[in-house]
PDB file of C-alpha atoms in Angstrom:
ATOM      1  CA  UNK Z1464       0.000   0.000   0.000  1.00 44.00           C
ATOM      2  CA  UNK Z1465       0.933   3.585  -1.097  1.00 45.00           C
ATOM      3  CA  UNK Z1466       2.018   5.930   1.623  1.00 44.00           C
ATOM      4  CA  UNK Z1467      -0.842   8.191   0.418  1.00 44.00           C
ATOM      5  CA  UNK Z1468      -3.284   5.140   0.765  1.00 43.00           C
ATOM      6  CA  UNK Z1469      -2.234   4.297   3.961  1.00 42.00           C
ATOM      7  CA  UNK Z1470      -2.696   7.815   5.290  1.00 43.00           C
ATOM      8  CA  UNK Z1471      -6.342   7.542   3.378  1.00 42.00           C
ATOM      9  CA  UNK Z1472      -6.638   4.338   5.497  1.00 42.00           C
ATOM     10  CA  UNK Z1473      -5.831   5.540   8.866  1.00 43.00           C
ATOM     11  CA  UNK Z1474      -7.936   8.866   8.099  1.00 44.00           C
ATOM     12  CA  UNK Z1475     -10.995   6.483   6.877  1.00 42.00           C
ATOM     13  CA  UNK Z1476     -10.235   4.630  10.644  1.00 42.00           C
ATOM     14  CA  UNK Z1477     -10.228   7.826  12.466  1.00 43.00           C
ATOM     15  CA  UNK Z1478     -13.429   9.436  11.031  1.00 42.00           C
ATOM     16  CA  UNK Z1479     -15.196   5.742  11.226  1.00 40.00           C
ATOM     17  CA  UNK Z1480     -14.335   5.835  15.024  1.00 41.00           C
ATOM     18  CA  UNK Z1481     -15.467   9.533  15.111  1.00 42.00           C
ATOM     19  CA  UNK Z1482     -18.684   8.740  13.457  1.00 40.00           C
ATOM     20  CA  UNK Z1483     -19.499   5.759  15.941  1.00 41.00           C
ATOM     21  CA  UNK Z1484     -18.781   8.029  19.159  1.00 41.00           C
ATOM     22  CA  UNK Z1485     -20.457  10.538  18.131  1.00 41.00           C
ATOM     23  CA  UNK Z1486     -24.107   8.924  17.147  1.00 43.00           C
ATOM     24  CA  UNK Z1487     -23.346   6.289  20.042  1.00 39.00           C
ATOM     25  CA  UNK Z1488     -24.080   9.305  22.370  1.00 34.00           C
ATOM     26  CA  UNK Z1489     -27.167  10.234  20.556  1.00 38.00           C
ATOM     27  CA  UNK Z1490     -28.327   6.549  20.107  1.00 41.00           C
ATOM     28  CA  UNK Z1491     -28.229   6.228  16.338  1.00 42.00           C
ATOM     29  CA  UNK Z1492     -25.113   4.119  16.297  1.00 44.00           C
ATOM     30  CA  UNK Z1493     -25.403   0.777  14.188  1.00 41.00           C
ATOM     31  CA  UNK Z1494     -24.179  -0.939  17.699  1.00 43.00           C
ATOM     32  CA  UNK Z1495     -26.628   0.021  20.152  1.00 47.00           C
ATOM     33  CA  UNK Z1496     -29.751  -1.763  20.728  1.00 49.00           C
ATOM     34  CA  UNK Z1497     -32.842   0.280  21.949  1.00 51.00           C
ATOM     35  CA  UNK Z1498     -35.229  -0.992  24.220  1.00 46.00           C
ATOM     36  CA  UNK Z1499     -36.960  -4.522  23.133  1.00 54.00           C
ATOM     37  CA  UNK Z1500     -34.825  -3.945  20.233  1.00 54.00           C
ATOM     38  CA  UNK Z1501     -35.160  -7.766  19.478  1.00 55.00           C
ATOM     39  CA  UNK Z1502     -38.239  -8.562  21.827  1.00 68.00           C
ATOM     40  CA  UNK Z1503     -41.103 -10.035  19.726  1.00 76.00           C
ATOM     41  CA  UNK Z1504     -43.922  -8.574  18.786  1.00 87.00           C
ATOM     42  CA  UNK Z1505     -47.769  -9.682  18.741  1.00 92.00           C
ATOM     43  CA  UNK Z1506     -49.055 -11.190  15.619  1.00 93.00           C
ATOM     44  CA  UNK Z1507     -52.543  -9.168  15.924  1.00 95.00           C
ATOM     45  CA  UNK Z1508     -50.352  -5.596  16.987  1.00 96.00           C
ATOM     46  CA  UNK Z1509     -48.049  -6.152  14.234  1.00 97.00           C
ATOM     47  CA  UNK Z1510     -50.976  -6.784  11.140  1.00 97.00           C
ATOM     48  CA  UNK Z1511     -52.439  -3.938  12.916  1.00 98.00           C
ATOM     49  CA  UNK Z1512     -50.183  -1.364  12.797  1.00 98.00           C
ATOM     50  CA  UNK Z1513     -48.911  -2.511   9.359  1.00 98.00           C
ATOM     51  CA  UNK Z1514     -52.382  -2.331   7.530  1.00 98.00           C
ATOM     52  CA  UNK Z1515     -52.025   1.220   8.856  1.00 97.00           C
ATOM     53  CA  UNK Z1516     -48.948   1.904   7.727  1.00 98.00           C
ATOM     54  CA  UNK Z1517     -49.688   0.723   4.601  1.00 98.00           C
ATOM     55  CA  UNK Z1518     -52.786   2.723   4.052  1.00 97.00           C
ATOM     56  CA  UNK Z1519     -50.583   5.362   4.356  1.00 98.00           C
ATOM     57  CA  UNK Z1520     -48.190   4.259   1.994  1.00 98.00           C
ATOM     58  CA  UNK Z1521     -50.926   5.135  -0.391  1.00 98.00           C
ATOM     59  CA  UNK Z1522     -51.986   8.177   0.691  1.00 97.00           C
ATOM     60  CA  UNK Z1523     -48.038   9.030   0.403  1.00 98.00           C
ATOM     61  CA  UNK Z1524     -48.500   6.950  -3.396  1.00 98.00           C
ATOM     62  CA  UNK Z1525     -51.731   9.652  -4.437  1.00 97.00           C
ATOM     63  CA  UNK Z1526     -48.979  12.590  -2.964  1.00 97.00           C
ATOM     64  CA  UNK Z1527     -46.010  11.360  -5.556  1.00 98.00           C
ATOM     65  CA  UNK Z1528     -48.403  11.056  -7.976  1.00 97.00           C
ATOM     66  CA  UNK Z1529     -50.222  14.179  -7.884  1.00 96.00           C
ATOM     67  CA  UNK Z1530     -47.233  16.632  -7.424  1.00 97.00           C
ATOM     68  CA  UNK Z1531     -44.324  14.554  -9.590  1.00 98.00           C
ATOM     69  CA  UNK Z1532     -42.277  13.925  -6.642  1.00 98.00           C
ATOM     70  CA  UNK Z1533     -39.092  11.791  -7.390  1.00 98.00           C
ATOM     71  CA  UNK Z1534     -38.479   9.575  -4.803  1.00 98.00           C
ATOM     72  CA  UNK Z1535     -35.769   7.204  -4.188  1.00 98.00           C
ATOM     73  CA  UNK Z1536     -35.097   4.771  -0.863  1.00 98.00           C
ATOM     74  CA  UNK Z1537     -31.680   2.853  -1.174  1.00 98.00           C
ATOM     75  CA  UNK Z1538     -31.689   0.005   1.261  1.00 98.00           C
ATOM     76  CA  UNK Z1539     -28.233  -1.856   2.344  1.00 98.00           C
ATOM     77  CA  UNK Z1540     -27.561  -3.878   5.571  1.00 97.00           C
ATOM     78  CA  UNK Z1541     -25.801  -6.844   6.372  1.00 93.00           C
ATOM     79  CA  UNK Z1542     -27.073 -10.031   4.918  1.00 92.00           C
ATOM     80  CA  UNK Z1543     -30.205 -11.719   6.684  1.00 93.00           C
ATOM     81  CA  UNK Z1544     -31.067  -8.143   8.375  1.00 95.00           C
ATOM     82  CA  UNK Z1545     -34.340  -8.165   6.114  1.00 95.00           C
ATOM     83  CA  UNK Z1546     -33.871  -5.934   3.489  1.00 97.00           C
ATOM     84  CA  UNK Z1547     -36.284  -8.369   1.060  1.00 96.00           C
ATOM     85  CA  UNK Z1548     -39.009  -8.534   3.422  1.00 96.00           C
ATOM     86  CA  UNK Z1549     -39.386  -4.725   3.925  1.00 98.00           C
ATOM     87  CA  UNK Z1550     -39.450  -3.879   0.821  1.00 98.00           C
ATOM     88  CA  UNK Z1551     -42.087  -6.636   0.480  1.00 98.00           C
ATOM     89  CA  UNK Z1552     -44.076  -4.715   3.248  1.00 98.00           C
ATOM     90  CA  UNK Z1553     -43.642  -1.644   1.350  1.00 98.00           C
ATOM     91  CA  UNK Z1554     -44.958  -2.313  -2.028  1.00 98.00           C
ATOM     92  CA  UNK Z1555     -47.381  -5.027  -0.977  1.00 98.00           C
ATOM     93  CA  UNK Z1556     -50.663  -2.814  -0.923  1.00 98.00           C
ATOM     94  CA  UNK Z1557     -48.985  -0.010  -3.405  1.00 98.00           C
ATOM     95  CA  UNK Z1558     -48.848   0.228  -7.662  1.00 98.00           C
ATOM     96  CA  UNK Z1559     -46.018  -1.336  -9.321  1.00 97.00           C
ATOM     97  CA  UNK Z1560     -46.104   1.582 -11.640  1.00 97.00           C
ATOM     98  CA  UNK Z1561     -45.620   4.407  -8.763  1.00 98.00           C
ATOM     99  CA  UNK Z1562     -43.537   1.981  -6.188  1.00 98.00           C
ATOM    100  CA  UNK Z1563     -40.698   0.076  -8.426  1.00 98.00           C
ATOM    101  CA  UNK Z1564     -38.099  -2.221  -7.013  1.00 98.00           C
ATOM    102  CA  UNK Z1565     -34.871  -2.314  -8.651  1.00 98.00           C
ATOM    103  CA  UNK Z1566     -32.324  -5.301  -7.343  1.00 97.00           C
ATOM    104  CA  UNK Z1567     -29.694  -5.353 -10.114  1.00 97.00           C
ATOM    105  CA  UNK Z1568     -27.829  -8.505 -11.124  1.00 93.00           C
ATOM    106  CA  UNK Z1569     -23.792  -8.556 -11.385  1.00 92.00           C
ATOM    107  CA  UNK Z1570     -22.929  -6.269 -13.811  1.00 94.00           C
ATOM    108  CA  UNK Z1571     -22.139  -7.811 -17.488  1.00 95.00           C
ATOM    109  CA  UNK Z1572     -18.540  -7.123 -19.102  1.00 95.00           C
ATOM    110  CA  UNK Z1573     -19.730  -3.957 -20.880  1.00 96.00           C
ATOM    111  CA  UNK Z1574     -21.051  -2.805 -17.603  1.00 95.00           C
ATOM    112  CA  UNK Z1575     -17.793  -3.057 -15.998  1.00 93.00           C
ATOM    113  CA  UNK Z1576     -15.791  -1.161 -18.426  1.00 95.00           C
ATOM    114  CA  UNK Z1577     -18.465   1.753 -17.750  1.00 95.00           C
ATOM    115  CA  UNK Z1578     -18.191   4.848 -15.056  1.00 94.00           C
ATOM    116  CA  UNK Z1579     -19.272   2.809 -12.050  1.00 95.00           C
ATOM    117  CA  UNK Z1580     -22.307   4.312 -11.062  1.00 95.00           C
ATOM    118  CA  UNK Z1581     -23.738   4.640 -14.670  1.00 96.00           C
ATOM    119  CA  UNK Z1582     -25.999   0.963 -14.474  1.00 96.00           C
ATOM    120  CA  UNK Z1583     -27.946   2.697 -11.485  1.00 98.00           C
ATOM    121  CA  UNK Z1584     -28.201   6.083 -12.938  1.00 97.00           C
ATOM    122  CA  UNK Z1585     -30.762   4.876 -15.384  1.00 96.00           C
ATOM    123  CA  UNK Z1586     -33.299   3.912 -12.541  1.00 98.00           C
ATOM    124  CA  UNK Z1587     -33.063   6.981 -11.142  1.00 98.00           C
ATOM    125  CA  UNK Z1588     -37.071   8.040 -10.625  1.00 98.00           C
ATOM    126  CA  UNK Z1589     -38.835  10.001 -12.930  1.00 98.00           C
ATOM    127  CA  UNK Z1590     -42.043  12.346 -11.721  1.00 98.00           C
ATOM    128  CA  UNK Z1591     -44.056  10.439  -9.606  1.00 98.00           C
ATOM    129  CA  UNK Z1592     -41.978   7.783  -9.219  1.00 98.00           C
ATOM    130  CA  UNK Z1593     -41.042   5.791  -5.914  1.00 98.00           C
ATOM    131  CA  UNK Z1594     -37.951   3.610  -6.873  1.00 98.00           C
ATOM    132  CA  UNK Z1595     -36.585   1.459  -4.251  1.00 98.00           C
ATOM    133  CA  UNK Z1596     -32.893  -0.228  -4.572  1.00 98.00           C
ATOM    134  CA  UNK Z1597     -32.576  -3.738  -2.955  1.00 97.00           C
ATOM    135  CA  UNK Z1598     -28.963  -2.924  -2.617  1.00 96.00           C
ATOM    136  CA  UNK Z1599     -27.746   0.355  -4.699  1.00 98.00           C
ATOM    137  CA  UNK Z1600     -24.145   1.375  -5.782  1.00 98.00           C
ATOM    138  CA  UNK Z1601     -22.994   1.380  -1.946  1.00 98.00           C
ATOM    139  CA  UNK Z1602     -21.938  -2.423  -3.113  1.00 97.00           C
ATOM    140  CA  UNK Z1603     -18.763  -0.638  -4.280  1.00 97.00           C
ATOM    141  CA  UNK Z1604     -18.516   0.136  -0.266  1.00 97.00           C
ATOM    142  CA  UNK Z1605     -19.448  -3.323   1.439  1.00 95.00           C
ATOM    143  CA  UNK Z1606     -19.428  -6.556  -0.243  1.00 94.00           C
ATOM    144  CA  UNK Z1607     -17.009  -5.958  -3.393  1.00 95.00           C
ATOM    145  CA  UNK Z1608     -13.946  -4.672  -1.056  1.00 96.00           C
ATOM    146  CA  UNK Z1609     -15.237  -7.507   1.411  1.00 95.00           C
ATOM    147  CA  UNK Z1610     -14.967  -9.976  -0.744  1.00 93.00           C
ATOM    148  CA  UNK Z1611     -12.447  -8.649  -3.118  1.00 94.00           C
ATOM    149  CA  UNK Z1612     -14.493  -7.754  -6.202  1.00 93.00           C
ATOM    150  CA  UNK Z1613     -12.182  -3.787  -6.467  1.00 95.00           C
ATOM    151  CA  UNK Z1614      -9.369  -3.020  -5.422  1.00 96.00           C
ATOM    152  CA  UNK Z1615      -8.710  -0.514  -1.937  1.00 96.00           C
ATOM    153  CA  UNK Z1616      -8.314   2.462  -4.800  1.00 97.00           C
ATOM    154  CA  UNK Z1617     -11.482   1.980  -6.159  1.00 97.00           C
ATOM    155  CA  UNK Z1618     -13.847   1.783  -3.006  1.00 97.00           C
ATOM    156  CA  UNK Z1619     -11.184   4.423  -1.748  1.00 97.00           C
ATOM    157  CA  UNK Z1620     -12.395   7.077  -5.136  1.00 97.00           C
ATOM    158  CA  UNK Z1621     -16.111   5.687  -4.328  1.00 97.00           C
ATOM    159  CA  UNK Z1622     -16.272   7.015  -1.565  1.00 98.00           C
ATOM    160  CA  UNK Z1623     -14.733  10.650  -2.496  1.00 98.00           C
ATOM    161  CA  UNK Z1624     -17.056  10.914  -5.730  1.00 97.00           C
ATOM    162  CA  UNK Z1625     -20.199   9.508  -4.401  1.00 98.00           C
ATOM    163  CA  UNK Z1626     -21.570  12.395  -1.894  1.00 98.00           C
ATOM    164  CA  UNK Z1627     -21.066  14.783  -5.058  1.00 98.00           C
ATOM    165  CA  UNK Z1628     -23.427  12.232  -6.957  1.00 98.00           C
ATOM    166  CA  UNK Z1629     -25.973  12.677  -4.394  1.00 98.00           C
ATOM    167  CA  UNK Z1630     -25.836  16.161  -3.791  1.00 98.00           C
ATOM    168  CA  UNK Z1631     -26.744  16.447  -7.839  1.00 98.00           C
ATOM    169  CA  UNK Z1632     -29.807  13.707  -7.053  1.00 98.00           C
ATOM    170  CA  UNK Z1633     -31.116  16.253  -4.521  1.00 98.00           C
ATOM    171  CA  UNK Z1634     -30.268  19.269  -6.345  1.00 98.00           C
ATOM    172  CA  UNK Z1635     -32.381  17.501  -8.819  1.00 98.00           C
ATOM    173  CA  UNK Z1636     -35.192  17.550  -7.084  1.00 98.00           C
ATOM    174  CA  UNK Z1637     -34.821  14.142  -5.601  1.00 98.00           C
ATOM    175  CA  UNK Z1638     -35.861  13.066  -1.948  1.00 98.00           C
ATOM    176  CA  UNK Z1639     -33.119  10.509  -1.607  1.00 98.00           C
ATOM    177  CA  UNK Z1640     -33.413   8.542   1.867  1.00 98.00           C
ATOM    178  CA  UNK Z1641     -30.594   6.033   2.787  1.00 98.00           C
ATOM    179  CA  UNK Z1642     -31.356   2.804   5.092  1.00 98.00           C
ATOM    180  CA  UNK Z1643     -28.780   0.906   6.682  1.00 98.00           C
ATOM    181  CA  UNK Z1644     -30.832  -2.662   8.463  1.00 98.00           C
ATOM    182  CA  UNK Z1645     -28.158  -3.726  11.074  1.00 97.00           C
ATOM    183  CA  UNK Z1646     -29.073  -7.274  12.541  1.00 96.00           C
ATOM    184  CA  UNK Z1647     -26.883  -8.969  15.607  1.00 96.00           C
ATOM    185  CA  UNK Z1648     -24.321 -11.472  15.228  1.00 95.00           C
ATOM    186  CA  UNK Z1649     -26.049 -14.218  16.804  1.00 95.00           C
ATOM    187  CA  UNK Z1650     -29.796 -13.221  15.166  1.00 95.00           C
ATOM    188  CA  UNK Z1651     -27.545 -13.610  12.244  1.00 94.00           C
ATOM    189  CA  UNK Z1652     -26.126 -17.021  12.991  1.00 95.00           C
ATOM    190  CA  UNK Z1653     -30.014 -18.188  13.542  1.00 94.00           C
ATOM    191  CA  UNK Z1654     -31.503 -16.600  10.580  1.00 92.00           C
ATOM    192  CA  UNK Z1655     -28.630 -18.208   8.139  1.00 92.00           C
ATOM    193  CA  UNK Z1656     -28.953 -21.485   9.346  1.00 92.00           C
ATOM    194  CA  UNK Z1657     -32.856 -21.350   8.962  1.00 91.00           C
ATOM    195  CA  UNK Z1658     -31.625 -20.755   5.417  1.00 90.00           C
ATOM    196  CA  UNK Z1659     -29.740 -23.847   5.396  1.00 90.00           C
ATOM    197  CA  UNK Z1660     -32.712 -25.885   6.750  1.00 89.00           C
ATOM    198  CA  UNK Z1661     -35.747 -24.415   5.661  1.00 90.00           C
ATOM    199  CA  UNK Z1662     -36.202 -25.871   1.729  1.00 89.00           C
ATOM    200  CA  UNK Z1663     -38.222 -22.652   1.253  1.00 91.00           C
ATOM    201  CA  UNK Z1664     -35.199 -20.302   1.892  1.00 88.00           C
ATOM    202  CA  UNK Z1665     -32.682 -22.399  -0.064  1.00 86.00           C
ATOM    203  CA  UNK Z1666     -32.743 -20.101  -2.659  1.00 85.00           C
ATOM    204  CA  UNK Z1667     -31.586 -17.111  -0.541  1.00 83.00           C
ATOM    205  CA  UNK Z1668     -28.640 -18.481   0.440  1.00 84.00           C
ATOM    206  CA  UNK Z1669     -25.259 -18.736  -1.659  1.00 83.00           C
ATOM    207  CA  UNK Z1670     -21.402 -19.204  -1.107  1.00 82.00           C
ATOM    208  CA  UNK Z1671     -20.714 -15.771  -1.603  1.00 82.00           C
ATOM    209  CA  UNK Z1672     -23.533 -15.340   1.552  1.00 80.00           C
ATOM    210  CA  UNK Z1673     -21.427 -17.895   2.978  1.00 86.00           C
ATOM    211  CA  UNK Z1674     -17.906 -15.755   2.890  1.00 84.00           C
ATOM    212  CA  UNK Z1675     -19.720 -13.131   3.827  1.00 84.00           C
ATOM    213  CA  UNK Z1676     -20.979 -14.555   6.986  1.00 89.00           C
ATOM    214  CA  UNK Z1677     -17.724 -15.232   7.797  1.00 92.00           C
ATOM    215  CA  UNK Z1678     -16.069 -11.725   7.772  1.00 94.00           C
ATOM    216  CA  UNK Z1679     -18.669  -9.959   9.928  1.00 95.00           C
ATOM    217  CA  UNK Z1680     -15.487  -7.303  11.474  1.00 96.00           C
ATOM    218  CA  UNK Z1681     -14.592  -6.975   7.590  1.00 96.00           C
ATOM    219  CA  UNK Z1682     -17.963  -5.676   7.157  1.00 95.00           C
ATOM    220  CA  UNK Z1683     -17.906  -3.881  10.121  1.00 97.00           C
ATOM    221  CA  UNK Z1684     -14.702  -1.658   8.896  1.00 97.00           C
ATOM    222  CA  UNK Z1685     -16.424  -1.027   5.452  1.00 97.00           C
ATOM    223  CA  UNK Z1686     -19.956  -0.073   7.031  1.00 98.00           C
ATOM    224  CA  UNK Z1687     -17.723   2.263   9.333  1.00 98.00           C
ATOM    225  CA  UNK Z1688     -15.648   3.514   6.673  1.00 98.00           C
ATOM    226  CA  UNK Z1689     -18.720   4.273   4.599  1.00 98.00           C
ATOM    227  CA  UNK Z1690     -20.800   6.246   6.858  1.00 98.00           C
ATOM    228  CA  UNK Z1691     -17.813   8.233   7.940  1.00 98.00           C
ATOM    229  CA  UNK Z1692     -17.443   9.320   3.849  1.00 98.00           C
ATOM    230  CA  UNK Z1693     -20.878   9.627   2.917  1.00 98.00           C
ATOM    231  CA  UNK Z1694     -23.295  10.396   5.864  1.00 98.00           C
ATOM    232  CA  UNK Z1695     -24.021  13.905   4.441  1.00 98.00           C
ATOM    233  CA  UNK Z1696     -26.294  16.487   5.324  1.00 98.00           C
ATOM    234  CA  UNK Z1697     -28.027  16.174   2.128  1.00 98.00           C
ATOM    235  CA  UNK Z1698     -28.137  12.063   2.060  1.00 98.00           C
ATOM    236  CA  UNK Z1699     -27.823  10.892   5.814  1.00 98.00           C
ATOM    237  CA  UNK Z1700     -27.644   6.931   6.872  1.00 98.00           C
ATOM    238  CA  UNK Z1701     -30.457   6.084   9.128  1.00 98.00           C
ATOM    239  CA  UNK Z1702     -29.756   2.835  11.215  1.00 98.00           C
ATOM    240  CA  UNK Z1703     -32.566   0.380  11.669  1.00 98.00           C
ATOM    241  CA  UNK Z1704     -32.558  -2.185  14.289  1.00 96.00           C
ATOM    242  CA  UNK Z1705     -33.759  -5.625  12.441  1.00 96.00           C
ATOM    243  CA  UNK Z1706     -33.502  -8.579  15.172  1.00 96.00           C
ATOM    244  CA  UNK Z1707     -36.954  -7.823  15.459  1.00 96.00           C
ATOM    245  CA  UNK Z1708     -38.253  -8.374  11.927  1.00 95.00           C
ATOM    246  CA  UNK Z1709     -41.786  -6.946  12.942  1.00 96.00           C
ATOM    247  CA  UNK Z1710     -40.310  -4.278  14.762  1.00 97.00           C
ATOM    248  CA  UNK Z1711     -38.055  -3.871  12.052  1.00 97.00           C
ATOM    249  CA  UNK Z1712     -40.273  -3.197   9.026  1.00 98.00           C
ATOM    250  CA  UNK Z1713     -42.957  -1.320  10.785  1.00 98.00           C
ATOM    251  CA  UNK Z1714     -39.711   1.238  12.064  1.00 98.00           C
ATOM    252  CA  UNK Z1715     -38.762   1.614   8.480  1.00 98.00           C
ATOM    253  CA  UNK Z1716     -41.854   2.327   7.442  1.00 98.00           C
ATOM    254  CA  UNK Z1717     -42.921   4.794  10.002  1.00 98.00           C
ATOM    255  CA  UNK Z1718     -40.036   6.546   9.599  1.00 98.00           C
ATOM    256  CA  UNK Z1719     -40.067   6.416   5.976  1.00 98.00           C
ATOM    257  CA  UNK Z1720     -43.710   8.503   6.018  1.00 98.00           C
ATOM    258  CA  UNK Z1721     -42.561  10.750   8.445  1.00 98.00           C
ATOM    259  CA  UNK Z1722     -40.038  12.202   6.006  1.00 98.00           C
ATOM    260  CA  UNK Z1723     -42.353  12.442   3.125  1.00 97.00           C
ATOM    261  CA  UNK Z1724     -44.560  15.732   3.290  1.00 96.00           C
ATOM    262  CA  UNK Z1725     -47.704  13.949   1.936  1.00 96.00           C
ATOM    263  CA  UNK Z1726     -51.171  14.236   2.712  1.00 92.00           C
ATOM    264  CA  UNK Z1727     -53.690  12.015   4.375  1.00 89.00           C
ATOM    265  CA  UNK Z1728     -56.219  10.555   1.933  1.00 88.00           C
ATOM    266  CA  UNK Z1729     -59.759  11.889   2.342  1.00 87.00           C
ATOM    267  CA  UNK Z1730     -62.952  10.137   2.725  1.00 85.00           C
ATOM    268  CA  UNK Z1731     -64.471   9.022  -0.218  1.00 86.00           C
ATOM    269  CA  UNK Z1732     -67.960   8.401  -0.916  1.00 90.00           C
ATOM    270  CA  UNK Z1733     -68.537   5.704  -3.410  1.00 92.00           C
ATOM    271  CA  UNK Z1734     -71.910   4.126  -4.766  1.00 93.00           C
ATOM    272  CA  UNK Z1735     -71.849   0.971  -6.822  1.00 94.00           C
ATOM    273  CA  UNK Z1736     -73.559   1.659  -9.561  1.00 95.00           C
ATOM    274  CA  UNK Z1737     -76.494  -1.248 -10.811  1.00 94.00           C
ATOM    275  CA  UNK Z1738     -74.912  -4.438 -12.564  1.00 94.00           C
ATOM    276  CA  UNK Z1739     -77.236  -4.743 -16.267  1.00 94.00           C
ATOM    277  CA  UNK Z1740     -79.830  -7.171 -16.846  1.00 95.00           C
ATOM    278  CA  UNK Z1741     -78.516 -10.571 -18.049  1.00 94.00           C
ATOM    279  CA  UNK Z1742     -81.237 -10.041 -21.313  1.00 94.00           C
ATOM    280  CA  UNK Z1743     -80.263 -12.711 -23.777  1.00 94.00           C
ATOM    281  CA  UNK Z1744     -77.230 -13.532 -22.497  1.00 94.00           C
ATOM    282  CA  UNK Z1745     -76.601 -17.265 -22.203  1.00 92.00           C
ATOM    283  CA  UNK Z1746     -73.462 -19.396 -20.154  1.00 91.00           C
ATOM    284  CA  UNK Z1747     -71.691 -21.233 -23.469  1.00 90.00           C
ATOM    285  CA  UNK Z1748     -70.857 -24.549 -23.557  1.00 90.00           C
ATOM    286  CA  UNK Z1749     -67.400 -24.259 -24.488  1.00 92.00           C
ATOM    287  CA  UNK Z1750     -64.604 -27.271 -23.395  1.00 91.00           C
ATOM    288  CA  UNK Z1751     -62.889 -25.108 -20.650  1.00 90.00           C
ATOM    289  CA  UNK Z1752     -60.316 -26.530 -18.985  1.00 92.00           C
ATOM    290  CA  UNK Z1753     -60.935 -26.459 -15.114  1.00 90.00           C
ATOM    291  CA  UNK Z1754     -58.060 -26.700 -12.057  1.00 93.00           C
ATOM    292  CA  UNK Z1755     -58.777 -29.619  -9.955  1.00 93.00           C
ATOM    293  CA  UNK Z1756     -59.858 -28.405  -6.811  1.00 93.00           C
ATOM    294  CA  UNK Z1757     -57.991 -30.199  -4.156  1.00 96.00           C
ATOM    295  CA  UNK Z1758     -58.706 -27.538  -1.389  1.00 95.00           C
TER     296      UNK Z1758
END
């Protein structure tokens, strides 16, 4: 390593430890747990409050809609903290055409010979548009230096470009909001090797989920070094707590609506009008091929 990057390192250290003492006093750090942070929570509270939530998810949906807000929610975390199933909360009672998800595959060789973050520039939201990254171009901060996918240089000029790129998404007109879902080492342990036993999760789980589970300080450093670089003023990190899954998503979303200046959805009034008379109309007899009906 370069003297110059190993000055860059130590800095990155410095302002990573900085960053941790100073939102550890004001309980935002990724490390502290709040109160029955991982308690459970009822079944019948939790449906509760998330039909709520979600009702106004679409009141915030009509909002977008009717004033052309862009709107973009990048969510990273370690793996197993639940990113999937809060976005799955999110857009669950929403439109697909106003709330889009965007979880991009590993980038093909042309990709890779382009400026890094031009593959996510083109899902950028239009007016009235909600787009929500399942992982964004903060991979260039966590799992490819983790794992060894760039080099030190390249997370190293990531990390000085990338607050400039999302200064110019807010100048924009943009409301960029940045999640970070940080789940325990031992929640983690449990919720991997549910993976491993559970045929329905197979699919989630992969060797590369595998390394990663096995350099959880390595990730530790890079989620350090990254919110020390690009926790901005314009495009701050906010930490969820996810060993509570319930508690977890219904956090997220709370907080979500409470930085979005929407408006509640009013009452509406609405008569079904009278279905037609049948008149000549007749069931055909047509060979249709029926399900069996086992349930």
């Amino acid at each position: 390593m370069s003297k110059k990057a190993k000055k860059k390192h130590h800095q990155d250290g410095a302002d990573a430890a900085g960053w941790k003492a100073a939102h550890t006093t004001t309980g935002t750090s990724p490390d502290r747990h709040g109160p029955d942070a991982g308690a459970k929570l009822g079944r019948k509270k939790y449906e509760a409050e998330l039909a709520r939530l979600q009702a106004e998810l679409v009141a915030m949906q009509v909002w977008v809609k009717a004033t052309g807000a862009k709107v973009c929610i990048v969510f990273e975390g370690r793996d197993t903290a639940g990113k999937g199933g809060t976005i799955k909360r999110i857009v669950e009672r929403v439109s697909p055409r106003v709330f889009r998800v965007v979880a991009l595959p590993a980038p093909t060789e042309r990709q890779k010979s382009q400026m890094y973050m031009q593959r996510y520039v083109e899902h950028f939201p239009a007016a009235g548009e909600v787009i929500i990254f399942d992982r964004s171009w903060y991979n260039r901060a966590g799992v490819e230096p983790v794992i060894g996918f760039c080099t030190p240089e390249q997370t190293e000029r990531f990390l000085e470009q990338v607050p400039a790129v999302e200064r110019a998404m807010v100048d924009s007109g943009i409301l960029l909001v940045k999640y970070w879902l940080e789940v325990g080492a031992d929640e983690q342990t449990r919720r991997i090797e549910s993976r491993i036993h559970d045929p329905r999760k197979v699919w989630k789980l992969s060797e590369l989920d595998l390394e990663s589970y096995s350099r959880w300080y390595d990730y530790s450093r890079a989620r350090d070094a990254m919110f020390a670089a690009t926790d901005t003023s314009w495009a701050p990190w906010y930490v969820a707590r996810t060993d509570s899954k319930k508690r977890g998503r219904l956090n997220v979303i709370s907080h979500l609506l409470s930085l979005i200046p929407y408006e509640p959805l009013k009452d509406r009034e609405v008569e079904l009008p009278k279905r037609q008379a049948a008149g000549d109309y007749q069931e055909p007899r047509l060979p249709l091929r029926y399900i069996p009906t086992p349930f």
